[in-house]
Amino acid sequence: MRAPININRRGLMLVLSSPSGAGKTTIARQLLEMESDLHLSVSVTTRQRRPGEMDGRDYHFIDIEAFRLMINRDELLEHAKVFDHYYGTPREAVEKRLAVGQDILFDIDWQGTQQLRQRAESDLVSVFILPPDMRELEKRLHTRAQDSAEVVAKRMSKASDEISHWAEYDYVVVNDDMERCLANVHAILRAERLKRHRGQGLVEFVKSLREGL
Ligand code: 5GP
């Protein structure tokens, strides 16, 4: 098979949102494994690190003062308060990657997605993942077992709030089966990479085709 022709393009921002427990984190991890050109945006957060989480890999864990400083210096592309804690997306890493044609995966909520849309709509591809039903969602939150019963109850009550924002997203995928859901999100990413407006090198490429060079 002939080697692929790489046409210069701008990177895209793939956002995955869902209520906690809908399987978004698993989908995100698998996608990152499948696609070496996809990079996770590591958020900053003021919440406590959970067992198994690693600073710099899952989040940058910072205190409220450092978070405020980042806002004041305009170092966050978006930020929001979710479940009593603050979360935000560091700007610099994202902008550098987009400019060199690398794609970025975001695991952020609807508030962050709205802000990204306002700031960079043409780079944004937003996907909302729905659970197959609410009982399944509760079961997943319990079996995850990293949070207290109180936190689980709070997340359940927040789930329907989060779900109410489904219609603001470009794509909606039901996670009734992890493999199927992953395949659908992967298909979205592959198709979105081919959108004409991202292909900065297309004009040159077509010109060279027509000129026979
Ligand atoms: P968790 O504390 O379970 O890791 O995340 C709680 C929620 O915060 C999830 O819905 C997650 O998508 C969202 N979240 C994580 N990082 C960010 C961020 O940088 N910005 C926004 N807006 N939401 C985030």
Coordinates of N, CA, C and O in Angstrom, one line a residue, residues 13 76-81 87-89 108-121 124 168:
M13 N -10.3 20.0 18.9 CA -10.6 19.8 20.3 C -11.8 18.9 20.4 O -12.9 19.3 20.1
L76 N -6.1 30.1 31.9 CA -7.1 29.0 31.7 C -8.0 29.3 30.5 O -8.5 30.4 30.3
L77 N -8.2 28.3 29.6 CA -9.0 28.5 28.5 C -10.5 28.5 28.8 O -11.3 29.1 28.2
E78 N -10.8 27.7 29.9 CA -12.1 27.7 30.5 C -12.0 27.3 31.9 O -11.0 26.6 32.2
H79 N -13.0 27.6 32.7 CA -13.0 27.0 34.1 C -14.4 27.0 34.6 O -15.3 27.7 34.2
A80 N -14.6 26.1 35.6 CA -15.9 26.0 36.2 C -15.9 25.4 37.5 O -14.9 24.7 37.9
K81 N -16.9 25.6 38.3 CA -17.1 24.9 39.6 C -18.0 23.7 39.4 O -19.1 23.9 38.9
Y87 N -12.4 23.5 38.5 CA -11.6 22.8 37.5 C -11.4 23.8 36.4 O -12.2 24.6 36.1
G88 N -10.2 23.6 35.7 CA -9.9 24.5 34.6 C -9.0 23.8 33.6 O -8.2 22.9 33.9
T89 N -9.0 24.4 32.4 CA -8.1 23.8 31.3 C -7.0 24.8 31.0 O -7.2 25.9 30.6
I108 N -14.4 17.3 30.1 CA -14.9 18.5 30.9 C -16.4 18.5 30.9 O -17.0 17.8 30.1
D109 N -17.0 19.3 31.7 CA -18.4 19.4 31.8 C -19.1 20.4 30.8 O -18.3 21.0 30.0
W110 N -20.4 20.5 30.9 CA -21.1 21.4 29.9 C -20.7 22.8 30.0 O -20.7 23.6 29.1
Q111 N -20.4 23.3 31.3 CA -20.0 24.7 31.4 C -18.7 25.0 30.7 O -18.6 26.0 30.0
G112 N -17.7 24.1 30.8 CA -16.5 24.2 30.1 C -16.7 24.2 28.6 O -16.1 24.9 27.8
T113 N -17.5 23.3 28.2 CA -17.8 23.1 26.7 C -18.4 24.4 26.1 O -18.0 24.8 25.1
Q114 N -19.3 25.0 26.9 CA -19.9 26.3 26.4 C -18.8 27.3 26.2 O -18.8 28.1 25.2
Q115 N -17.9 27.4 27.2 CA -16.8 28.4 27.1 C -15.9 28.1 25.9 O -15.5 29.0 25.2
L116 N -15.6 26.8 25.7 CA -14.7 26.5 24.5 C -15.4 26.8 23.2 O -14.8 27.3 22.3
R117 N -16.7 26.6 23.2 CA -17.5 26.9 22.0 C -17.4 28.4 21.7 O -17.3 28.9 20.5
Q118 N -17.6 29.2 22.7 CA -17.6 30.6 22.6 C -16.2 31.1 22.1 O -16.1 32.0 21.3
R119 N -15.1 30.5 22.6 CA -13.8 30.9 22.3 C -13.2 30.4 21.0 O -12.4 31.0 20.3
A120 N -13.6 29.1 20.6 CA -12.9 28.5 19.5 C -13.9 27.5 18.8 O -13.5 26.3 18.7
E121 N -15.0 28.0 18.4 CA -16.0 27.1 17.9 C -15.6 26.2 16.7 O -15.9 25.0 16.6
L124 N -13.8 23.1 17.7 CA -14.4 22.2 18.7 C -15.3 21.1 18.1 O -16.1 21.4 17.2
E168 N -26.8 20.7 23.4 CA -25.8 21.7 23.1 C -24.6 21.1 22.4 O -23.7 21.8 22.0

